[in-house]
CSV table of C-alpha atoms and ligand atoms in Angstrom, one decimal:
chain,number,residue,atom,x,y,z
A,263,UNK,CA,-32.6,-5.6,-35.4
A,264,UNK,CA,-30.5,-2.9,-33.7
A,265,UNK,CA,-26.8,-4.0,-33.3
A,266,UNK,CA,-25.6,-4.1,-29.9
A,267,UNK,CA,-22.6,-1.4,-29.2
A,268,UNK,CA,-19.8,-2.8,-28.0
A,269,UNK,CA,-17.6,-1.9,-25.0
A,270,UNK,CA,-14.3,-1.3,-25.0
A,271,UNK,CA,-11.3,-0.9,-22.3
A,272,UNK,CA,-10.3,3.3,-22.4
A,273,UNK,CA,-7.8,3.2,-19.4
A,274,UNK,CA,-6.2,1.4,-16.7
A,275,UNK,CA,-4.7,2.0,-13.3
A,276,UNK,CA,-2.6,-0.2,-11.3
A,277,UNK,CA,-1.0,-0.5,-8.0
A,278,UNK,CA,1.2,-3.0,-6.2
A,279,UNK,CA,2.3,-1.9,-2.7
A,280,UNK,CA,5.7,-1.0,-2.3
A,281,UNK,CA,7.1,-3.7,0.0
A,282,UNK,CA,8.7,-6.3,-1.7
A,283,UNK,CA,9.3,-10.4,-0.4
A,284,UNK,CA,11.4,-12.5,-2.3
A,285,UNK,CA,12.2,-15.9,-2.2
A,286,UNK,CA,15.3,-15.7,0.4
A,287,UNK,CA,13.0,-13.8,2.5
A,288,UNK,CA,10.4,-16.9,2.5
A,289,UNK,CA,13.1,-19.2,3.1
A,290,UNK,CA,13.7,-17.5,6.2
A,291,UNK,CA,10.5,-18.4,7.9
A,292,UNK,CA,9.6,-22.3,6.1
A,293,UNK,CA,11.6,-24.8,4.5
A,294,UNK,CA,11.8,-23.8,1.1
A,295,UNK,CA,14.5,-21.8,-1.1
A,296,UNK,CA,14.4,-19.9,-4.2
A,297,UNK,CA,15.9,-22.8,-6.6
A,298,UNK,CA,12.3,-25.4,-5.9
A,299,UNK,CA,10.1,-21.6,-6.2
A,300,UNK,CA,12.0,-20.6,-9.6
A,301,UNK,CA,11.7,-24.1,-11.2
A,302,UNK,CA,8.2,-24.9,-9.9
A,303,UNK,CA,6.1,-21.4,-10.3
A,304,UNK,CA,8.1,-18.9,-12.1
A,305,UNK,CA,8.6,-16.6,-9.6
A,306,UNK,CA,11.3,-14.7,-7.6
A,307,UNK,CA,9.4,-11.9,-5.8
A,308,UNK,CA,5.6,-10.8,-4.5
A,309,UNK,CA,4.7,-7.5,-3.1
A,310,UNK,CA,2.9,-7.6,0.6
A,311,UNK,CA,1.2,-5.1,2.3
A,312,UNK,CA,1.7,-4.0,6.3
A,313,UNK,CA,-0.7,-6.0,8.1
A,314,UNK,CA,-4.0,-4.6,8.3
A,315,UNK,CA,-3.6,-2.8,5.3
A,316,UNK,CA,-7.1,-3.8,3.3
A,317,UNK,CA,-8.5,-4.6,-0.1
A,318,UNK,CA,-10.3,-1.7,-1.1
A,319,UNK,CA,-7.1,0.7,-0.2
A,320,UNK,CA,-5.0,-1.5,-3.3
A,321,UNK,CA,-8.3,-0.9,-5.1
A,322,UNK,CA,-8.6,2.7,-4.5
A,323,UNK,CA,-5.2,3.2,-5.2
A,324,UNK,CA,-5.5,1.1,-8.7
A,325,UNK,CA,-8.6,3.4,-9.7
A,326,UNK,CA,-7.1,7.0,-8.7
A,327,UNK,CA,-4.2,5.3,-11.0
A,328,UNK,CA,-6.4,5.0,-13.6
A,329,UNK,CA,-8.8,8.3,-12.9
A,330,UNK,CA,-5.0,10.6,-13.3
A,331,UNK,CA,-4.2,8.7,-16.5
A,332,UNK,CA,-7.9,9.3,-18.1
A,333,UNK,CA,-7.8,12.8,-16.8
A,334,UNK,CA,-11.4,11.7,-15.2
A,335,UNK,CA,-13.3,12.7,-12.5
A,336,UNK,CA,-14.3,10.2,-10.2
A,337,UNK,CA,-18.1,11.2,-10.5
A,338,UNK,CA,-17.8,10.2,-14.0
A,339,UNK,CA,-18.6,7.0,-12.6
A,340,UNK,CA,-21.5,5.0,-13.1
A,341,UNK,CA,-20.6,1.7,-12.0
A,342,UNK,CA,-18.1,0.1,-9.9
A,343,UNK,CA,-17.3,-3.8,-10.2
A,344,UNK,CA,-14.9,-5.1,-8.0
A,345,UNK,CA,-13.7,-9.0,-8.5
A,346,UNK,CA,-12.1,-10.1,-5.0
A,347,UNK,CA,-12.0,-13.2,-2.7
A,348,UNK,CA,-9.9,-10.4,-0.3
A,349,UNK,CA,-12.9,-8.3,0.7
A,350,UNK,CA,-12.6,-5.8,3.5
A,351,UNK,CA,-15.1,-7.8,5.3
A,352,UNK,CA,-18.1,-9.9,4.3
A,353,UNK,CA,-20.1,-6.7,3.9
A,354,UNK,CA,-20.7,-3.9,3.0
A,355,UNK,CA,-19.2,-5.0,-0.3
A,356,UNK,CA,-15.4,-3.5,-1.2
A,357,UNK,CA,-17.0,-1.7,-4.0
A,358,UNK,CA,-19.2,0.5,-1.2
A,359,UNK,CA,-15.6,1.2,0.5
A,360,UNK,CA,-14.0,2.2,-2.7
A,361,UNK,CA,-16.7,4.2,-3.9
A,362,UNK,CA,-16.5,5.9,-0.6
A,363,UNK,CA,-12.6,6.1,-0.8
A,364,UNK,CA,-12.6,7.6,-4.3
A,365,UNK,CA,-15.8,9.8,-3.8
A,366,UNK,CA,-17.0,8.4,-7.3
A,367,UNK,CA,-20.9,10.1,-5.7
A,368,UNK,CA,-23.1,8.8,-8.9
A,369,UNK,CA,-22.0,5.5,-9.1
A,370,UNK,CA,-23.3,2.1,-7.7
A,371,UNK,CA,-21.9,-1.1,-7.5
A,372,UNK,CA,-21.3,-4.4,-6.0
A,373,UNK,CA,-18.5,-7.4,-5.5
A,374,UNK,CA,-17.8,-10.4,-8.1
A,375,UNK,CA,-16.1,-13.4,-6.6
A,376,UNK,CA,-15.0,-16.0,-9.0
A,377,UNK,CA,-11.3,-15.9,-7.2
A,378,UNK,CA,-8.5,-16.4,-10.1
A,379,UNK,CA,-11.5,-15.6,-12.9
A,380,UNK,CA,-12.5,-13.3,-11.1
A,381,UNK,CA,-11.5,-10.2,-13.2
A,382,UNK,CA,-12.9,-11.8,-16.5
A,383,UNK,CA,-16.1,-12.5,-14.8
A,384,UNK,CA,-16.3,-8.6,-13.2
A,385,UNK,CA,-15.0,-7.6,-17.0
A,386,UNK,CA,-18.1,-9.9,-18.8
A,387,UNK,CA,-20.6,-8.3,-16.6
A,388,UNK,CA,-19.5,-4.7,-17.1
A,389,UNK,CA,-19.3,-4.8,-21.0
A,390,UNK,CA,-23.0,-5.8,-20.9
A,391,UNK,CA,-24.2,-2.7,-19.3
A,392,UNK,CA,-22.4,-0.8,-21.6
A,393,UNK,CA,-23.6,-3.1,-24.6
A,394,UNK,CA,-27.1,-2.5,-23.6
A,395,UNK,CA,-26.6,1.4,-22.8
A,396,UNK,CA,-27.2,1.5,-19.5
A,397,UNK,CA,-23.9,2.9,-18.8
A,398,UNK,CA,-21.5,4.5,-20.4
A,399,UNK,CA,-18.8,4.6,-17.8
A,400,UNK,CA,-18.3,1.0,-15.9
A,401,UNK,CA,-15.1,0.7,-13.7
A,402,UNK,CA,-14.0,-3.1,-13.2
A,403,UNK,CA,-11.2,-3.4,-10.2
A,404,UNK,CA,-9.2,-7.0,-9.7
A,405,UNK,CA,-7.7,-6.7,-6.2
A,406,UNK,CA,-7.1,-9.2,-3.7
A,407,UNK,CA,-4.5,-8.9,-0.1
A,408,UNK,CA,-3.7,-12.4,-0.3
A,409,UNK,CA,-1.4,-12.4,2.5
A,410,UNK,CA,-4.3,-11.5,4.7
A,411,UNK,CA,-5.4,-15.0,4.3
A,412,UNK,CA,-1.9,-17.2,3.3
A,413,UNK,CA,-0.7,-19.2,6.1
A,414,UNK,CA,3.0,-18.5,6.0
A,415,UNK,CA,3.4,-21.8,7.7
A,416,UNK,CA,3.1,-23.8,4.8
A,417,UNK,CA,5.1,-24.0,2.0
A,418,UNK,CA,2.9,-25.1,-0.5
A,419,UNK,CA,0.5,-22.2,-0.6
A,420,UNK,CA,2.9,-19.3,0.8
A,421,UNK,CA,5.2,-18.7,-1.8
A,422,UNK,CA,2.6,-18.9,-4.6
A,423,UNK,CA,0.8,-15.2,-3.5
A,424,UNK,CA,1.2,-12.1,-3.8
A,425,UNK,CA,-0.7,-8.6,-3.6
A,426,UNK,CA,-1.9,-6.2,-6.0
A,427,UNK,CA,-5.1,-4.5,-7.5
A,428,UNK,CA,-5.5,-3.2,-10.7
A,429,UNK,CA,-8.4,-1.4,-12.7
A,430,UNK,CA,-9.8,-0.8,-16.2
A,431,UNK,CA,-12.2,1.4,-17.5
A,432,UNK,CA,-15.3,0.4,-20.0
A,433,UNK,CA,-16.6,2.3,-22.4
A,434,UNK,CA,-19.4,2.7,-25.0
A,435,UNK,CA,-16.6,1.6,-28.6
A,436,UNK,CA,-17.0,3.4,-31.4
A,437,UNK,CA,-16.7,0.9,-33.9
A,438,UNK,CA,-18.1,-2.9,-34.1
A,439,UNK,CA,-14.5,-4.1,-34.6
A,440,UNK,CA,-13.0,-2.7,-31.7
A,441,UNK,CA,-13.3,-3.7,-27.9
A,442,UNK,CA,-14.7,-6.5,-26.1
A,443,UNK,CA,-15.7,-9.2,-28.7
A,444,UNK,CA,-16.8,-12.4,-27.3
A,445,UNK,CA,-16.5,-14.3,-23.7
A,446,UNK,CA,-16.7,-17.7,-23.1
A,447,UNK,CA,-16.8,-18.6,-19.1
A,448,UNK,CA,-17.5,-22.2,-17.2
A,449,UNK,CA,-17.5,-23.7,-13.7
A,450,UNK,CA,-17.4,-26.8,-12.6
A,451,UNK,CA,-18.2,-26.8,-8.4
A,452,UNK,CA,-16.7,-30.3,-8.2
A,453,UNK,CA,-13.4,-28.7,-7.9
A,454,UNK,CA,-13.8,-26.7,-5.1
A,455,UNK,CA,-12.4,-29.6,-3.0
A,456,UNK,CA,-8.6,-28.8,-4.3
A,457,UNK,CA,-8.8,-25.0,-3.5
A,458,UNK,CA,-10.8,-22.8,-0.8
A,459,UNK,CA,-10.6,-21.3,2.1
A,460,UNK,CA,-12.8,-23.3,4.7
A,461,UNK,CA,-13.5,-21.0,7.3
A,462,UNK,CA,-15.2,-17.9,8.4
A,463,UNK,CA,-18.4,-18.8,6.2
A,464,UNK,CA,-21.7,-19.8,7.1
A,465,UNK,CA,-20.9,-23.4,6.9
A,466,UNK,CA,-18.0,-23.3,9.2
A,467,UNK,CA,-18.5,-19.9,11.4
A,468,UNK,CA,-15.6,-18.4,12.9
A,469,UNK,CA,-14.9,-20.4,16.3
A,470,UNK,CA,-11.7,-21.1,18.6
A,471,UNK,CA,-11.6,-24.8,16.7
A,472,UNK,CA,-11.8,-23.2,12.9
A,473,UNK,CA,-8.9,-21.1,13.9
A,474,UNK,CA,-6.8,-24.1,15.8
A,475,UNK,CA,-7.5,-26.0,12.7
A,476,UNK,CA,-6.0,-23.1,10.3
A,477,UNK,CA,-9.5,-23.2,8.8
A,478,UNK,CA,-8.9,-18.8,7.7
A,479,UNK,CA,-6.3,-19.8,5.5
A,480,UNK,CA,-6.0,-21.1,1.5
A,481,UNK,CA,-6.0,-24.3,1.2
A,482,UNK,CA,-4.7,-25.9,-1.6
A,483,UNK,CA,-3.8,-29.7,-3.5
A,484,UNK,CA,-1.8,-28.2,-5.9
A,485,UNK,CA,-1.6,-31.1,-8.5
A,486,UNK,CA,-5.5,-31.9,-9.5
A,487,UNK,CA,-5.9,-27.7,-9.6
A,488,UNK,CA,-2.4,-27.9,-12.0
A,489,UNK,CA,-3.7,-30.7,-14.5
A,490,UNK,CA,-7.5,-28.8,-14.8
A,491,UNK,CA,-5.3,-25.1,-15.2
A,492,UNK,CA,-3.6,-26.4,-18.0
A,493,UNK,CA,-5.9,-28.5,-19.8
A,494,UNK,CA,-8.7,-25.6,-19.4
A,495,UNK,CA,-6.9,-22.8,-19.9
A,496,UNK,CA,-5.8,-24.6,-23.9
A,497,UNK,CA,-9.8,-25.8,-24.6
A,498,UNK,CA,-11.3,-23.0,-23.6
A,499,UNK,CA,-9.1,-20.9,-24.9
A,500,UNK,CA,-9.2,-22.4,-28.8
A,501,UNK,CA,-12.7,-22.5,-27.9
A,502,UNK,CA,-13.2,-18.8,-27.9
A,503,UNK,CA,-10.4,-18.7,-31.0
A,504,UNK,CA,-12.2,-20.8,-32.8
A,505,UNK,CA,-16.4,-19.8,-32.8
A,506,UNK,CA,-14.9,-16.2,-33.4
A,507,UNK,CA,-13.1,-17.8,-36.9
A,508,UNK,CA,-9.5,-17.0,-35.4
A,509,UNK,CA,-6.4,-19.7,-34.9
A,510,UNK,CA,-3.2,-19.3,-32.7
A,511,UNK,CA,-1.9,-17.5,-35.1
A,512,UNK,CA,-4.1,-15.0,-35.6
A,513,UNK,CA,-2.9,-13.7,-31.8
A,514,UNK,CA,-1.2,-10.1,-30.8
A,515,UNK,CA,-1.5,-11.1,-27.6
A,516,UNK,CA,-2.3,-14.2,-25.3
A,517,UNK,CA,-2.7,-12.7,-21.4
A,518,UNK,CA,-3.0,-15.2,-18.7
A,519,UNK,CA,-3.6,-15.3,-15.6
A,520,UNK,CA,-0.4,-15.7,-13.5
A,521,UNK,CA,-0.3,-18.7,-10.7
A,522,UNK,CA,2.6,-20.9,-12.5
A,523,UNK,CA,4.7,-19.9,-15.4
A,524,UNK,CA,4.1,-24.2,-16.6
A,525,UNK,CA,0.5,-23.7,-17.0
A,526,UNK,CA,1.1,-20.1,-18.7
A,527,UNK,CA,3.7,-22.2,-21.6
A,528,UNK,CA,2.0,-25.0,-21.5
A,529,UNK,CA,-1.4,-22.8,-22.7
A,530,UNK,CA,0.7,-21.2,-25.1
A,531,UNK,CA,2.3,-24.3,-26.5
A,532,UNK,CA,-1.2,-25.9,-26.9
A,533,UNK,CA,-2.0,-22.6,-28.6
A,534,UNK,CA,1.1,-22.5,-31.1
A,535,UNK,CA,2.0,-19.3,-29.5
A,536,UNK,CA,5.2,-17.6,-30.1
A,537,UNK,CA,7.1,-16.6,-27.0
A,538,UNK,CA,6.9,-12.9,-27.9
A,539,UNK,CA,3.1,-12.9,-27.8
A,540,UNK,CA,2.5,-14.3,-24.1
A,541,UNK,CA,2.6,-11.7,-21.0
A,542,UNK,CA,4.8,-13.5,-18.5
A,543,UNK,CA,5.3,-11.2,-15.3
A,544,UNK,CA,4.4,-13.5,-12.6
A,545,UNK,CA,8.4,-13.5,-11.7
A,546,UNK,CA,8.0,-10.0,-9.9
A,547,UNK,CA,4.0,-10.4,-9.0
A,548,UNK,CA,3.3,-13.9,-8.0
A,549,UNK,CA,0.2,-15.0,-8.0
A,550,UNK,CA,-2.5,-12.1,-7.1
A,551,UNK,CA,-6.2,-13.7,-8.0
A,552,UNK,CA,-7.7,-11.0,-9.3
A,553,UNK,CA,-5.1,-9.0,-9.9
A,554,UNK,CA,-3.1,-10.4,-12.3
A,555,UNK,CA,-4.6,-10.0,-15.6
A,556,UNK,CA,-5.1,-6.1,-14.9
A,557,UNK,CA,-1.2,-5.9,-13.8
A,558,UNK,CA,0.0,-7.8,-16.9
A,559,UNK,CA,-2.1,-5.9,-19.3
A,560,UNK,CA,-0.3,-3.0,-18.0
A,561,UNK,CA,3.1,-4.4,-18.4
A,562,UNK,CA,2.4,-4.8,-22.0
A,563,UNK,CA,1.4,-1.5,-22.8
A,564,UNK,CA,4.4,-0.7,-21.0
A,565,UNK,CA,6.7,-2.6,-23.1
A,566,UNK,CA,4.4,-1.4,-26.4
A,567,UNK,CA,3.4,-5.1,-27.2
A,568,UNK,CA,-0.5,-4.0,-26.5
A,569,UNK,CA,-1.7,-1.4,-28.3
A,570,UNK,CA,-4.4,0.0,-30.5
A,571,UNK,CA,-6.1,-2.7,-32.8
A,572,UNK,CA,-4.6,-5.8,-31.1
A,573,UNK,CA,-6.1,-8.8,-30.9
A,574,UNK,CA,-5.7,-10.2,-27.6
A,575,UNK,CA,-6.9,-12.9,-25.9
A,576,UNK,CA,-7.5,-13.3,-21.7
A,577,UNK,CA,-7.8,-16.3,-20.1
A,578,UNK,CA,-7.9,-17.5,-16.4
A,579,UNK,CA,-8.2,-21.0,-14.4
A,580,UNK,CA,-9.2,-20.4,-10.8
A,581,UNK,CA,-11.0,-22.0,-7.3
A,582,UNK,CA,-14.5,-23.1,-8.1
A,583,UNK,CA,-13.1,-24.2,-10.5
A,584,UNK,CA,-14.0,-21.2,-12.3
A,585,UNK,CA,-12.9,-20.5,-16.2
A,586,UNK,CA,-12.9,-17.5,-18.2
A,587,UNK,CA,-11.9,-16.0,-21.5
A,588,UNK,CA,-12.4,-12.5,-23.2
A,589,UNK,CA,-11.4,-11.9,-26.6
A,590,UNK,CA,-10.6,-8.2,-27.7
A,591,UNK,CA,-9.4,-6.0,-30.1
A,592,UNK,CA,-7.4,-3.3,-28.1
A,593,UNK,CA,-8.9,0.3,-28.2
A,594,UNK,CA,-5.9,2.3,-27.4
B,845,UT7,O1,-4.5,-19.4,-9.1
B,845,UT7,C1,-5.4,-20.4,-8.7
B,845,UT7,C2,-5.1,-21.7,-9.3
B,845,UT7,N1,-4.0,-22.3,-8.7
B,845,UT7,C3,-3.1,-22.8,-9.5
B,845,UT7,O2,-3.2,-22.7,-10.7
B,845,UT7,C4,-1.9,-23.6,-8.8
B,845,UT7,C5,-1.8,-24.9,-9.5
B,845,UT7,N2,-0.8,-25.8,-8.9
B,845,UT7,C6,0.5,-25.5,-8.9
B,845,UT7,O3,0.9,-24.4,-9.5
B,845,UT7,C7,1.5,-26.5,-8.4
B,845,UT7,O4,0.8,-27.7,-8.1
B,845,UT7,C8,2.3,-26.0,-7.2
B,845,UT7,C9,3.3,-24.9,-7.6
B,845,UT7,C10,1.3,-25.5,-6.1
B,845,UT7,C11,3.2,-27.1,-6.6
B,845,UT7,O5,4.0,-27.7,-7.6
B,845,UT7,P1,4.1,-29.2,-7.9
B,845,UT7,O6,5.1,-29.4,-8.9
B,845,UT7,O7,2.7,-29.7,-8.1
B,845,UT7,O8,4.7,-29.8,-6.5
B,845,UT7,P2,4.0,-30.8,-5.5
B,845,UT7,O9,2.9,-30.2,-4.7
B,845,UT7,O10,3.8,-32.1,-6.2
B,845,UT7,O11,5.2,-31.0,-4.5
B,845,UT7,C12,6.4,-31.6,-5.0
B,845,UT7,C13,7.4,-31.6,-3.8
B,845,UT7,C14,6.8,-32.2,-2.5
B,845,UT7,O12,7.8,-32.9,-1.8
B,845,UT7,P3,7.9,-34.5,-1.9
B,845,UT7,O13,6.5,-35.0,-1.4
B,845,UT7,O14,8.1,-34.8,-3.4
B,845,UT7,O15,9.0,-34.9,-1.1
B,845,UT7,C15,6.5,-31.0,-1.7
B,845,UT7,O16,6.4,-31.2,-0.3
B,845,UT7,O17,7.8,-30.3,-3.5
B,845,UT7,C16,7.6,-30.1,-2.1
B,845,UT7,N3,7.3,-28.7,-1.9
B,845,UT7,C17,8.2,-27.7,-1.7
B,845,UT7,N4,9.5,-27.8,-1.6
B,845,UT7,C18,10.2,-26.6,-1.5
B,845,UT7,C19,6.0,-28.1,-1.9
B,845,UT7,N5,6.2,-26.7,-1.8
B,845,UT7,C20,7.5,-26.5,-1.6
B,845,UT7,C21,8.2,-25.3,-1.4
B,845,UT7,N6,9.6,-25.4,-1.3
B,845,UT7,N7,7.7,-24.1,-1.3
């Protein structure tokens, strides 16, 4: 039998827009303060767009990032994957938009929504069509405007989000032990209860009484979604670790996705994880959806702890529920 190539991440682009909210600036408009944000999620700051300001420009943005660093042309492209629960609208998808945006003329694509998973998901379906050779080029974007659809009227889901969109290229790898080796994804609809947005769909079309009822917003009951993150985010994690014959310690890297700093440790705890090895950056980010794991992955070639023939493990909890985890050996 022939063996399967394997696809690898090449590059990554990133972008965050430039405004920045921190927790005195929340305080200002609902009864909260930075001490309860700090000691519950982890963080201090988000970045926010201006109003209006939509999903696919972040994403855009994130991929021209990323087409400067590869010194790549943008019809190069052969595939555009973009993970969001932020679209510009319901359709055309945000990867038409971006295409567009970028002028990336060969490629096609389409939208993933699996909300905090959703970059692993988009990233698990782009490594197969390089792994079977239809492509050779695949861009996956994580970008979501989550103030478009936070109701800054409630402290319980306000302070948690933030914006942001990054991107990663895939690639054909030229060896078997380098790239994208092994995913391992679940859901489990009976938790979509604890986190959605209720509105806007076809089961409750926009009307004056969805909007009254604040029906276009998140809506979240943080504590069930807390215990599943942290108990997941462990078992699926050693999971992964353990069909593949690794352990904790066998780690370069553990990159989570970033809603609460507790669920990040507690993952890492469960994992035996030294402190060193876990990407923590939700302090400056918050909480992004689909964002995050593309922004951390920068910061950590940033600060040189990611780099060529890591082993590194992603994992994400999210709304569905939806659960993912990619295990890779880092290509650059
Ligand atoms: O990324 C998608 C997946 N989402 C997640 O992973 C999020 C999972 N959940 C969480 O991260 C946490 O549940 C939250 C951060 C959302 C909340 O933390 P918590 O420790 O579960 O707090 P809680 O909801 O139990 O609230 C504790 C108290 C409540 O007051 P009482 O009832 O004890 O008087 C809340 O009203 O904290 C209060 N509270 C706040 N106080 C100040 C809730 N939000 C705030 C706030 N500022 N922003």
């Amino acid at each position: 039998m022939t063996q399967k190539r394997r696809a690898k991440i090449s590059a990554l682009g990133r972008f965050v827009p430039p405004k920045v909210v921190t927790n005195y600036d929340l305080a200002k408009i609902v009864d909260t303060n930075h001490e309860w944000i700090v000691e519950r999620t982890g963080i201090t700051e988000r970045h926010m767009v201006e109003r209006g300001t939509p999903t696919s420009e972040l994403a855009a943005q994130a991929l021209g990032d990323l087409l400067s660093k590869r010194e790549m042309e943008a019809d190069e492209i052969e595939l555009i994957i973009v993970a969001t629960v932020t679209p510009d609208m319901f359709f055309p998808s945000t990867a038409c938009v971006v295409q567009n945006k970028v002028r990336a003329g060969r490629a096609w694509g389409f939208d993933v929504s699996a909300a905090c998973s959703g970059f692993l998901y988009a990233l698990t379906v782009g490594a197969q069509f390089i792994e079977t050779g239809a492509h050779g080029k695949v861009v996956v974007i994580g970008a979501d405007v989550m103030s478009s659809i936070v109701n800054y009227e409630d402290r319980a889901t306000c302070v948690l989000f933030g914006d942001g969109a990054g991107a990663v290229l895939l690639e054909p790898s030229e060896s078997d032990n380098i790239g994208i080796l092994d995913y391992k994804h679940e859901i489990d609809g009976s938790g979509g209860q604890f986190l959605n947005m209720p509105g806007g769909g076809s089961l409750n079309p926009p009307s004056h009484e969805t909007v009254d009822k604040k029906m276009h917003y998140v809506h979240q009951d943080g504590q069930p979604v807390f215990k599943y993150a942290v108990r997941k985010m462990g078992e699926v994690s050693r999971a992964i670790l353990e069909r593949n014959g690794y352990s904790g310690s066998d780690l370069d890297l553990f990159i989570a996705h970033q809603a609460n700093l507790r669920i990040i440790n507690a993952a890492s705890e469960k994992l035996g994880l030294d402190e060193s090895k876990v990407v923590k950056n939700i302090h400056k980010f918050g909480n992004t959806t689909a964002g995050t794991i593309p922004l951390a992955i920068g910061d950590a070639i940033d600060d040189g702890r990611l780099k060529k023939g890591s082993l590194v493990l992603f994992a994400a909890v999210g709304a569905g529920y939806t659960v993912g985890s990619v295990l890779s050996r880092w290509a650059y």
